[in-house]
């Protein structure tokens, strides 16, 4: 099995494919200042199996939501949730890349994205998604962020290697401004979003995953890399998290 396929297999049974929670999704929505009763066109880009899209669909009873992810297996799971939650008239899920979307310019009032924009780069993503927003439209995007001006070499090197575009809050806000947005609000995802909602449920799957894949070298390497990531988070959580950025197109 390909490495990517193994990664999908490991992540597809959990509610979140990255740090987050229903509480922080709804907190971020509150910070947009939008009326939850409004008729909004919303995009959820890099939706995974749909934790945020489902939460938003229930919280915004008159919104229409288009959720997109590159991974067809995740979209299949979301399609099932859309059916079982009776959301077929307002929430649609499609497989596609968030840097090449099938939507016309100025389609959305609100573009949502949790733990996914890094895949296409924060600045490139903002540039592209801005076109898809209507006048004065909003983005609510979570992005891996340094919480301090400096940090121990071990964690600095790890993230520089994983995602060279990682930056401080001040750096991310200046990118937002440079790309034609006015920042409205920002908060940091708390440790529970990483440990209780993401890493905890994932860790519980490790043993069965290894068993299922016959303890292959590839499966063991994947689990080892996930364990390294988790250990680094536990050690260095004071220095980085996801920042949730809410901003308005100007
Ligand atoms: N928003 C979800 C998933 C975050 S994980 C949550 O918070 O749980 C990041 C997601 O980005 C994965 O589902 C992955 O399949 C998706 N992804 C990665 N590259 C992508 C791309 N180019 N286009 C669309 N989705 C992408």
PDB file of C-alpha atoms and ligand atoms in Angstrom:
ATOM      1  CA  UNK A   1       0.000   0.000   0.000  1.00  0.00           C
ATOM      2  CA  UNK A   2       1.225   3.500  -0.845  1.00  0.00           C
ATOM      3  CA  UNK A   3       2.280   5.778   2.031  1.00  0.00           C
ATOM      4  CA  UNK A   4      -0.533   8.231   1.240  1.00  0.00           C
ATOM      5  CA  UNK A   5      -3.093   5.436   1.248  1.00  0.00           C
ATOM      6  CA  UNK A   6      -1.829   4.305   4.664  1.00  0.00           C
ATOM      7  CA  UNK A   7      -2.109   7.856   5.976  1.00  0.00           C
ATOM      8  CA  UNK A   8      -5.701   8.067   4.724  1.00  0.00           C
ATOM      9  CA  UNK A   9      -6.498   4.690   6.261  1.00  0.00           C
ATOM     10  CA  UNK A  10      -5.131   5.798   9.646  1.00  0.00           C
ATOM     11  CA  UNK A  11      -7.029   9.100   9.628  1.00  0.00           C
ATOM     12  CA  UNK A  12     -10.367   8.234   8.090  1.00  0.00           C
ATOM     13  CA  UNK A  13     -12.145   6.745  11.108  1.00  0.00           C
ATOM     14  CA  UNK A  14     -11.683   9.744  13.420  1.00  0.00           C
ATOM     15  CA  UNK A  15     -13.866  12.827  13.662  1.00  0.00           C
ATOM     16  CA  UNK A  16     -11.012  15.316  13.144  1.00  0.00           C
ATOM     17  CA  UNK A  17      -8.077  15.005  10.753  1.00  0.00           C
ATOM     18  CA  UNK A  18      -6.303  17.919  12.433  1.00  0.00           C
ATOM     19  CA  UNK A  19      -6.447  19.927  15.675  1.00  0.00           C
ATOM     20  CA  UNK A  20      -9.850  21.546  16.301  1.00  0.00           C
ATOM     21  CA  UNK A  21     -13.188  21.103  18.041  1.00  0.00           C
ATOM     22  CA  UNK A  22     -16.834  21.987  17.591  1.00  0.00           C
ATOM     23  CA  UNK A  23     -16.431  24.610  20.334  1.00  0.00           C
ATOM     24  CA  UNK A  24     -13.589  26.411  18.551  1.00  0.00           C
ATOM     25  CA  UNK A  25     -15.365  26.189  15.181  1.00  0.00           C
ATOM     26  CA  UNK A  26     -18.393  27.919  16.685  1.00  0.00           C
ATOM     27  CA  UNK A  27     -16.201  30.404  18.567  1.00  0.00           C
ATOM     28  CA  UNK A  28     -14.527  31.364  15.264  1.00  0.00           C
ATOM     29  CA  UNK A  29     -17.926  31.731  13.611  1.00  0.00           C
ATOM     30  CA  UNK A  30     -19.019  34.026  16.442  1.00  0.00           C
ATOM     31  CA  UNK A  31     -15.960  36.196  15.803  1.00  0.00           C
ATOM     32  CA  UNK A  32     -16.952  36.734  12.156  1.00  0.00           C
ATOM     33  CA  UNK A  33     -19.838  38.883  13.422  1.00  0.00           C
ATOM     34  CA  UNK A  34     -22.128  37.227  10.873  1.00  0.00           C
ATOM     35  CA  UNK A  35     -25.730  36.474  11.749  1.00  0.00           C
ATOM     36  CA  UNK A  36     -26.175  32.687  12.034  1.00  0.00           C
ATOM     37  CA  UNK A  37     -29.717  33.086  10.669  1.00  0.00           C
ATOM     38  CA  UNK A  38     -28.471  34.787   7.470  1.00  0.00           C
ATOM     39  CA  UNK A  39     -28.616  33.149   4.034  1.00  0.00           C
ATOM     40  CA  UNK A  40     -24.883  32.660   3.569  1.00  0.00           C
ATOM     41  CA  UNK A  41     -22.850  30.930   0.865  1.00  0.00           C
ATOM     42  CA  UNK A  42     -20.043  29.144   2.686  1.00  0.00           C
ATOM     43  CA  UNK A  43     -17.055  27.131   1.424  1.00  0.00           C
ATOM     44  CA  UNK A  44     -15.166  24.681   3.670  1.00  0.00           C
ATOM     45  CA  UNK A  45     -11.844  24.041   1.945  1.00  0.00           C
ATOM     46  CA  UNK A  46      -9.810  21.002   3.036  1.00  0.00           C
ATOM     47  CA  UNK A  47     -12.840  19.740   4.928  1.00  0.00           C
ATOM     48  CA  UNK A  48     -11.560  16.232   5.749  1.00  0.00           C
ATOM     49  CA  UNK A  49     -14.463  14.070   6.918  1.00  0.00           C
ATOM     50  CA  UNK A  50     -16.384  17.258   7.663  1.00  0.00           C
ATOM     51  CA  UNK A  51     -16.147  18.105  11.359  1.00  0.00           C
ATOM     52  CA  UNK A  52     -16.412  21.862  10.702  1.00  0.00           C
ATOM     53  CA  UNK A  53     -18.808  21.609   7.739  1.00  0.00           C
ATOM     54  CA  UNK A  54     -21.296  19.567   9.771  1.00  0.00           C
ATOM     55  CA  UNK A  55     -21.009  21.857  12.813  1.00  0.00           C
ATOM     56  CA  UNK A  56     -21.541  24.939  10.631  1.00  0.00           C
ATOM     57  CA  UNK A  57     -24.460  23.358   8.778  1.00  0.00           C
ATOM     58  CA  UNK A  58     -26.262  22.722  12.070  1.00  0.00           C
ATOM     59  CA  UNK A  59     -25.396  26.152  13.476  1.00  0.00           C
ATOM     60  CA  UNK A  60     -26.372  28.090  10.313  1.00  0.00           C
ATOM     61  CA  UNK A  61     -29.844  26.818   9.366  1.00  0.00           C
ATOM     62  CA  UNK A  62     -30.145  28.968   6.204  1.00  0.00           C
ATOM     63  CA  UNK A  63     -26.603  28.645   4.884  1.00  0.00           C
ATOM     64  CA  UNK A  64     -25.529  26.680   1.819  1.00  0.00           C
ATOM     65  CA  UNK A  65     -22.168  24.992   2.328  1.00  0.00           C
ATOM     66  CA  UNK A  66     -19.782  23.546  -0.266  1.00  0.00           C
ATOM     67  CA  UNK A  67     -17.146  21.319   1.318  1.00  0.00           C
ATOM     68  CA  UNK A  68     -14.080  20.273  -0.693  1.00  0.00           C
ATOM     69  CA  UNK A  69     -11.247  17.845  -0.018  1.00  0.00           C
ATOM     70  CA  UNK A  70      -8.640  16.157  -2.185  1.00  0.00           C
ATOM     71  CA  UNK A  71      -9.230  12.806  -0.508  1.00  0.00           C
ATOM     72  CA  UNK A  72     -12.162  10.870  -2.013  1.00  0.00           C
ATOM     73  CA  UNK A  73     -12.326   8.512   0.999  1.00  0.00           C
ATOM     74  CA  UNK A  74     -12.894  11.478   3.352  1.00  0.00           C
ATOM     75  CA  UNK A  75     -15.535  12.917   1.021  1.00  0.00           C
ATOM     76  CA  UNK A  76     -17.337   9.540   0.975  1.00  0.00           C
ATOM     77  CA  UNK A  77     -17.524   9.571   4.782  1.00  0.00           C
ATOM     78  CA  UNK A  78     -18.805  13.141   4.743  1.00  0.00           C
ATOM     79  CA  UNK A  79     -21.452  12.206   2.133  1.00  0.00           C
ATOM     80  CA  UNK A  80     -22.745   9.550   4.531  1.00  0.00           C
ATOM     81  CA  UNK A  81     -22.883  12.066   7.382  1.00  0.00           C
ATOM     82  CA  UNK A  82     -24.743  14.531   5.157  1.00  0.00           C
ATOM     83  CA  UNK A  83     -27.333  11.840   4.454  1.00  0.00           C
ATOM     84  CA  UNK A  84     -27.715  10.716   8.057  1.00  0.00           C
ATOM     85  CA  UNK A  85     -27.923  14.311   9.356  1.00  0.00           C
ATOM     86  CA  UNK A  86     -30.533  15.208   6.659  1.00  0.00           C
ATOM     87  CA  UNK A  87     -28.391  18.014   5.255  1.00  0.00           C
ATOM     88  CA  UNK A  88     -28.514  17.077   1.560  1.00  0.00           C
ATOM     89  CA  UNK A  89     -30.335  20.278   0.586  1.00  0.00           C
ATOM     90  CA  UNK A  90     -27.731  22.621   2.093  1.00  0.00           C
ATOM     91  CA  UNK A  91     -24.386  20.836   2.393  1.00  0.00           C
ATOM     92  CA  UNK A  92     -22.583  19.332  -0.572  1.00  0.00           C
ATOM     93  CA  UNK A  93     -19.210  17.622  -0.561  1.00  0.00           C
ATOM     94  CA  UNK A  94     -16.911  17.250  -3.527  1.00  0.00           C
ATOM     95  CA  UNK A  95     -13.487  15.852  -4.265  1.00  0.00           C
ATOM     96  CA  UNK A  96     -11.074  18.452  -5.610  1.00  0.00           C
ATOM     97  CA  UNK A  97      -7.995  20.510  -4.937  1.00  0.00           C
ATOM     98  CA  UNK A  98      -8.331  23.698  -2.942  1.00  0.00           C
ATOM     99  CA  UNK A  99      -5.893  25.458  -5.265  1.00  0.00           C
ATOM    100  CA  UNK A 100      -8.017  24.693  -8.341  1.00  0.00           C
ATOM    101  CA  UNK A 101     -11.681  24.974  -7.417  1.00  0.00           C
ATOM    102  CA  UNK A 102     -14.718  24.734  -9.721  1.00  0.00           C
ATOM    103  CA  UNK A 103     -16.365  27.892  -8.364  1.00  0.00           C
ATOM    104  CA  UNK A 104     -16.914  31.243 -10.071  1.00  0.00           C
ATOM    105  CA  UNK A 105     -15.250  34.358  -8.687  1.00  0.00           C
ATOM    106  CA  UNK A 106     -17.220  36.052  -5.895  1.00  0.00           C
ATOM    107  CA  UNK A 107     -19.220  32.909  -5.041  1.00  0.00           C
ATOM    108  CA  UNK A 108     -18.869  32.958  -1.256  1.00  0.00           C
ATOM    109  CA  UNK A 109     -19.776  35.111   1.741  1.00  0.00           C
ATOM    110  CA  UNK A 110     -17.508  33.050   3.986  1.00  0.00           C
ATOM    111  CA  UNK A 111     -14.567  30.750   3.297  1.00  0.00           C
ATOM    112  CA  UNK A 112     -13.730  28.329   6.079  1.00  0.00           C
ATOM    113  CA  UNK A 113     -10.613  26.193   6.365  1.00  0.00           C
ATOM    114  CA  UNK A 114      -9.277  24.332   9.403  1.00  0.00           C
ATOM    115  CA  UNK A 115      -5.810  22.813   9.368  1.00  0.00           C
ATOM    116  CA  UNK A 116      -5.631  22.606   5.593  1.00  0.00           C
ATOM    117  CA  UNK A 117      -4.394  25.820   3.950  1.00  0.00           C
ATOM    118  CA  UNK A 118      -0.761  24.838   4.642  1.00  0.00           C
ATOM    119  CA  UNK A 119      -1.149  22.220   1.906  1.00  0.00           C
ATOM    120  CA  UNK A 120      -1.208  24.952  -0.736  1.00  0.00           C
ATOM    121  CA  UNK A 121       0.662  27.573   1.342  1.00  0.00           C
ATOM    122  CA  UNK A 122      -0.933  30.251   3.495  1.00  0.00           C
ATOM    123  CA  UNK A 123      -0.137  33.224   1.287  1.00  0.00           C
ATOM    124  CA  UNK A 124      -0.931  31.480  -2.023  1.00  0.00           C
ATOM    125  CA  UNK A 125      -4.178  30.168  -0.548  1.00  0.00           C
ATOM    126  CA  UNK A 126      -5.290  33.602   0.637  1.00  0.00           C
ATOM    127  CA  UNK A 127      -4.474  35.154  -2.742  1.00  0.00           C
ATOM    128  CA  UNK A 128      -6.520  32.558  -4.601  1.00  0.00           C
ATOM    129  CA  UNK A 129      -9.451  32.327  -2.183  1.00  0.00           C
ATOM    130  CA  UNK A 130      -9.830  36.132  -2.062  1.00  0.00           C
ATOM    131  CA  UNK A 131     -11.082  36.011  -5.667  1.00  0.00           C
ATOM    132  CA  UNK A 132     -13.792  33.555  -4.667  1.00  0.00           C
ATOM    133  CA  UNK A 133     -15.145  35.885  -1.977  1.00  0.00           C
ATOM    134  CA  UNK A 134     -17.833  38.452  -2.525  1.00  0.00           C
ATOM    135  CA  UNK A 135     -17.248  42.094  -1.631  1.00  0.00           C
ATOM    136  CA  UNK A 136     -16.585  42.337   2.133  1.00  0.00           C
ATOM    137  CA  UNK A 137     -16.615  38.527   2.347  1.00  0.00           C
ATOM    138  CA  UNK A 138     -14.889  36.779   5.246  1.00  0.00           C
ATOM    139  CA  UNK A 139     -12.262  34.117   5.758  1.00  0.00           C
ATOM    140  CA  UNK A 140     -11.917  31.991   8.891  1.00  0.00           C
ATOM    141  CA  UNK A 141      -8.730  29.978   8.557  1.00  0.00           C
ATOM    142  CA  UNK A 142      -6.579  28.048  11.013  1.00  0.00           C
ATOM    143  CA  UNK A 143      -2.847  27.996  10.339  1.00  0.00           C
ATOM    144  CA  UNK A 144       0.128  26.547  12.181  1.00  0.00           C
ATOM    145  CA  UNK A 145       1.753  29.460  14.022  1.00  0.00           C
ATOM    146  CA  UNK A 146       4.678  30.182  16.327  1.00  0.00           C
ATOM    147  CA  UNK A 147       3.450  31.531  19.674  1.00  0.00           C
ATOM    148  CA  UNK A 148       6.772  33.137  20.686  1.00  0.00           C
ATOM    149  CA  UNK A 149       9.498  35.169  18.976  1.00  0.00           C
ATOM    150  CA  UNK A 150      12.080  32.405  19.459  1.00  0.00           C
ATOM    151  CA  UNK A 151      12.073  28.712  20.362  1.00  0.00           C
ATOM    152  CA  UNK A 152      14.316  25.703  21.011  1.00  0.00           C
ATOM    153  CA  UNK A 153      16.284  24.501  17.996  1.00  0.00           C
ATOM    154  CA  UNK A 154      14.714  21.028  17.934  1.00  0.00           C
ATOM    155  CA  UNK A 155      11.174  22.245  17.345  1.00  0.00           C
ATOM    156  CA  UNK A 156      12.305  25.085  15.097  1.00  0.00           C
ATOM    157  CA  UNK A 157      14.126  22.638  12.801  1.00  0.00           C
ATOM    158  CA  UNK A 158      11.231  20.165  12.820  1.00  0.00           C
ATOM    159  CA  UNK A 159       8.672  22.697  11.631  1.00  0.00           C
ATOM    160  CA  UNK A 160      11.017  24.517   9.240  1.00  0.00           C
ATOM    161  CA  UNK A 161      11.442  21.151   7.564  1.00  0.00           C
ATOM    162  CA  UNK A 162       7.719  20.243   7.619  1.00  0.00           C
ATOM    163  CA  UNK A 163       6.362  23.669   6.668  1.00  0.00           C
ATOM    164  CA  UNK A 164       8.853  26.458   5.942  1.00  0.00           C
ATOM    165  CA  UNK A 165       5.993  28.998   5.766  1.00  0.00           C
ATOM    166  CA  UNK A 166       5.313  28.630   9.515  1.00  0.00           C
ATOM    167  CA  UNK A 167       5.515  32.080  11.133  1.00  0.00           C
ATOM    168  CA  UNK A 168       4.619  34.126  14.183  1.00  0.00           C
ATOM    169  CA  UNK A 169       1.192  35.689  14.744  1.00  0.00           C
ATOM    170  CA  UNK A 170       2.569  39.087  13.661  1.00  0.00           C
ATOM    171  CA  UNK A 171       3.940  37.516  10.497  1.00  0.00           C
ATOM    172  CA  UNK A 172       0.620  35.804   9.645  1.00  0.00           C
ATOM    173  CA  UNK A 173      -1.353  38.999  10.276  1.00  0.00           C
ATOM    174  CA  UNK A 174       0.943  40.922   7.952  1.00  0.00           C
ATOM    175  CA  UNK A 175       0.418  38.289   5.226  1.00  0.00           C
ATOM    176  CA  UNK A 176      -3.350  38.647   5.708  1.00  0.00           C
ATOM    177  CA  UNK A 177      -3.088  42.429   5.345  1.00  0.00           C
ATOM    178  CA  UNK A 178      -0.775  42.175   2.345  1.00  0.00           C
ATOM    179  CA  UNK A 179      -3.249  39.924   0.549  1.00  0.00           C
ATOM    180  CA  UNK A 180      -6.082  42.441   0.770  1.00  0.00           C
ATOM    181  CA  UNK A 181      -7.831  41.477   3.983  1.00  0.00           C
ATOM    182  CA  UNK A 182      -8.533  43.385   7.168  1.00  0.00           C
ATOM    183  CA  UNK A 183      -7.947  41.198  10.266  1.00  0.00           C
ATOM    184  CA  UNK A 184     -11.038  41.051  12.515  1.00  0.00           C
ATOM    185  CA  UNK A 185     -10.042  38.526  15.185  1.00  0.00           C
ATOM    186  CA  UNK A 186      -7.515  35.897  16.140  1.00  0.00           C
ATOM    187  CA  UNK A 187      -7.221  33.212  18.804  1.00  0.00           C
ATOM    188  CA  UNK A 188      -4.995  30.243  19.528  1.00  0.00           C
ATOM    189  CA  UNK A 189      -6.363  26.690  19.523  1.00  0.00           C
ATOM    190  CA  UNK A 190      -5.975  25.377  23.091  1.00  0.00           C
ATOM    191  CA  UNK A 191      -4.157  22.107  23.920  1.00  0.00           C
ATOM    192  CA  UNK A 192      -7.462  20.168  24.163  1.00  0.00           C
ATOM    193  CA  UNK A 193      -7.938  20.703  20.409  1.00  0.00           C
ATOM    194  CA  UNK A 194      -4.693  18.808  19.821  1.00  0.00           C
ATOM    195  CA  UNK A 195      -4.722  16.239  22.599  1.00  0.00           C
ATOM    196  CA  UNK A 196      -8.377  15.424  23.312  1.00  0.00           C
ATOM    197  CA  UNK A 197      -9.916  15.907  19.869  1.00  0.00           C
ATOM    198  CA  UNK A 198      -7.085  14.919  17.525  1.00  0.00           C
ATOM    199  CA  UNK A 199      -4.067  13.055  18.921  1.00  0.00           C
ATOM    200  CA  UNK A 200      -5.974  11.144  21.616  1.00  0.00           C
ATOM    201  CA  UNK A 201      -8.457   9.421  19.260  1.00  0.00           C
ATOM    202  CA  UNK A 202      -5.639   8.837  16.758  1.00  0.00           C
ATOM    203  CA  UNK A 203      -3.353   7.183  19.315  1.00  0.00           C
ATOM    204  CA  UNK A 204      -6.150   4.793  20.233  1.00  0.00           C
ATOM    205  CA  UNK A 205      -6.079   3.459  16.671  1.00  0.00           C
ATOM    206  CA  UNK A 206      -2.350   2.735  16.453  1.00  0.00           C
ATOM    207  CA  UNK A 207      -2.394  -0.864  17.734  1.00  0.00           C
ATOM    208  CA  UNK A 208      -5.301  -1.996  15.537  1.00  0.00           C
ATOM    209  CA  UNK A 209      -3.823  -0.163  12.539  1.00  0.00           C
ATOM    210  CA  UNK A 210      -0.483  -1.974  12.909  1.00  0.00           C
ATOM    211  CA  UNK A 211      -2.305  -5.278  13.343  1.00  0.00           C
ATOM    212  CA  UNK A 212      -4.450  -4.642  10.261  1.00  0.00           C
ATOM    213  CA  UNK A 213      -1.371  -3.895   8.153  1.00  0.00           C
ATOM    214  CA  UNK A 214       0.558  -6.913   9.447  1.00  0.00           C
ATOM    215  CA  UNK A 215       3.145  -4.676  11.147  1.00  0.00           C
ATOM    216  CA  UNK A 216       4.612  -3.837   7.736  1.00  0.00           C
ATOM    217  CA  UNK A 217       7.703  -1.622   7.640  1.00  0.00           C
ATOM    218  CA  UNK A 218       5.664   1.154   6.039  1.00  0.00           C
ATOM    219  CA  UNK A 219       2.919   0.989   8.662  1.00  0.00           C
ATOM    220  CA  UNK A 220       5.480   1.003  11.475  1.00  0.00           C
ATOM    221  CA  UNK A 221       7.286   3.984   9.908  1.00  0.00           C
ATOM    222  CA  UNK A 222       4.020   5.919   9.692  1.00  0.00           C
ATOM    223  CA  UNK A 223       3.142   5.249  13.326  1.00  0.00           C
ATOM    224  CA  UNK A 224       6.685   6.191  14.394  1.00  0.00           C
ATOM    225  CA  UNK A 225       6.421   9.528  12.577  1.00  0.00           C
ATOM    226  CA  UNK A 226       3.008  10.224  14.118  1.00  0.00           C
ATOM    227  CA  UNK A 227       4.393   9.366  17.553  1.00  0.00           C
ATOM    228  CA  UNK A 228       7.314  11.727  16.985  1.00  0.00           C
ATOM    229  CA  UNK A 229       4.921  14.532  16.026  1.00  0.00           C
ATOM    230  CA  UNK A 230       2.806  13.900  19.138  1.00  0.00           C
ATOM    231  CA  UNK A 231       5.845  13.760  21.433  1.00  0.00           C
ATOM    232  CA  UNK A 232       7.120  17.052  20.001  1.00  0.00           C
ATOM    233  CA  UNK A 233       3.731  18.652  20.598  1.00  0.00           C
ATOM    234  CA  UNK A 234       3.671  17.452  24.200  1.00  0.00           C
ATOM    235  CA  UNK A 235       7.183  18.813  24.810  1.00  0.00           C
ATOM    236  CA  UNK A 236       6.962  22.102  22.914  1.00  0.00           C
ATOM    237  CA  UNK A 237       3.283  23.081  23.040  1.00  0.00           C
ATOM    238  CA  UNK A 238       4.159  26.466  24.576  1.00  0.00           C
ATOM    239  CA  UNK A 239       5.877  27.441  21.318  1.00  0.00           C
ATOM    240  CA  UNK A 240       3.365  26.594  18.577  1.00  0.00           C
ATOM    241  CA  UNK A 241      -0.276  25.891  17.868  1.00  0.00           C
ATOM    242  CA  UNK A 242      -2.847  26.635  15.248  1.00  0.00           C
ATOM    243  CA  UNK A 243      -3.868  30.270  15.130  1.00  0.00           C
ATOM    244  CA  UNK A 244      -7.459  30.843  14.002  1.00  0.00           C
ATOM    245  CA  UNK A 245      -7.567  33.984  11.833  1.00  0.00           C
ATOM    246  CA  UNK A 246     -10.774  35.778  10.909  1.00  0.00           C
ATOM    247  CA  UNK A 247     -10.466  38.512   8.297  1.00  0.00           C
ATOM    248  CA  UNK A 248     -12.543  40.512   5.836  1.00  0.00           C
ATOM    249  CA  UNK A 249     -11.914  41.129   2.149  1.00  0.00           C
ATOM    250  CA  UNK A 250     -11.237  44.811   1.531  1.00  0.00           C
TER     251      UNK A 250
HETATM  252  N1  LIG B   1     -10.521  20.426   8.114  1.00  0.00           N
HETATM  253  C1  LIG B   1     -10.405  19.041   8.530  1.00  0.00           C
HETATM  254  C2  LIG B   1      -9.208  18.312   7.913  1.00  0.00           C
HETATM  255  C3  LIG B   1      -7.847  18.864   8.245  1.00  0.00           C
HETATM  256  S1  LIG B   1      -6.516  17.800   7.699  1.00  0.00           S
HETATM  257  C4  LIG B   1     -10.350  18.968  10.036  1.00  0.00           C
HETATM  258  O1  LIG B   1     -10.068  20.004  10.664  1.00  0.00           O
HETATM  259  O2  LIG B   1     -10.555  17.892  10.599  1.00  0.00           O
HETATM  260  C5  LIG B   1      -6.064  18.513   6.132  1.00  0.00           C
HETATM  261  C6  LIG B   1      -6.975  18.100   4.985  1.00  0.00           C
HETATM  262  O3  LIG B   1      -6.526  18.728   3.789  1.00  0.00           O
HETATM  263  C7  LIG B   1      -6.994  16.597   4.687  1.00  0.00           C
HETATM  264  O4  LIG B   1      -8.324  16.161   4.714  1.00  0.00           O
HETATM  265  C8  LIG B   1      -6.389  16.480   3.282  1.00  0.00           C
HETATM  266  O5  LIG B   1      -6.974  15.440   2.504  1.00  0.00           O
HETATM  267  C9  LIG B   1      -6.727  17.832   2.713  1.00  0.00           C
HETATM  268  N2  LIG B   1      -5.891  18.278   1.586  1.00  0.00           N
HETATM  269  C10 LIG B   1      -4.553  18.218   1.462  1.00  0.00           C
HETATM  270  N3  LIG B   1      -4.167  18.792   0.310  1.00  0.00           N
HETATM  271  C11 LIG B   1      -5.299  19.235  -0.304  1.00  0.00           C
HETATM  272  C12 LIG B   1      -5.574  19.912  -1.540  1.00  0.00           C
HETATM  273  N4  LIG B   1      -4.601  20.290  -2.363  1.00  0.00           N
HETATM  274  N5  LIG B   1      -6.857  20.174  -1.843  1.00  0.00           N
HETATM  275  C13 LIG B   1      -7.870  19.804  -1.015  1.00  0.00           C
HETATM  276  N6  LIG B   1      -7.664  19.193   0.174  1.00  0.00           N
HETATM  277  C14 LIG B   1      -6.407  18.909   0.511  1.00  0.00           C
END
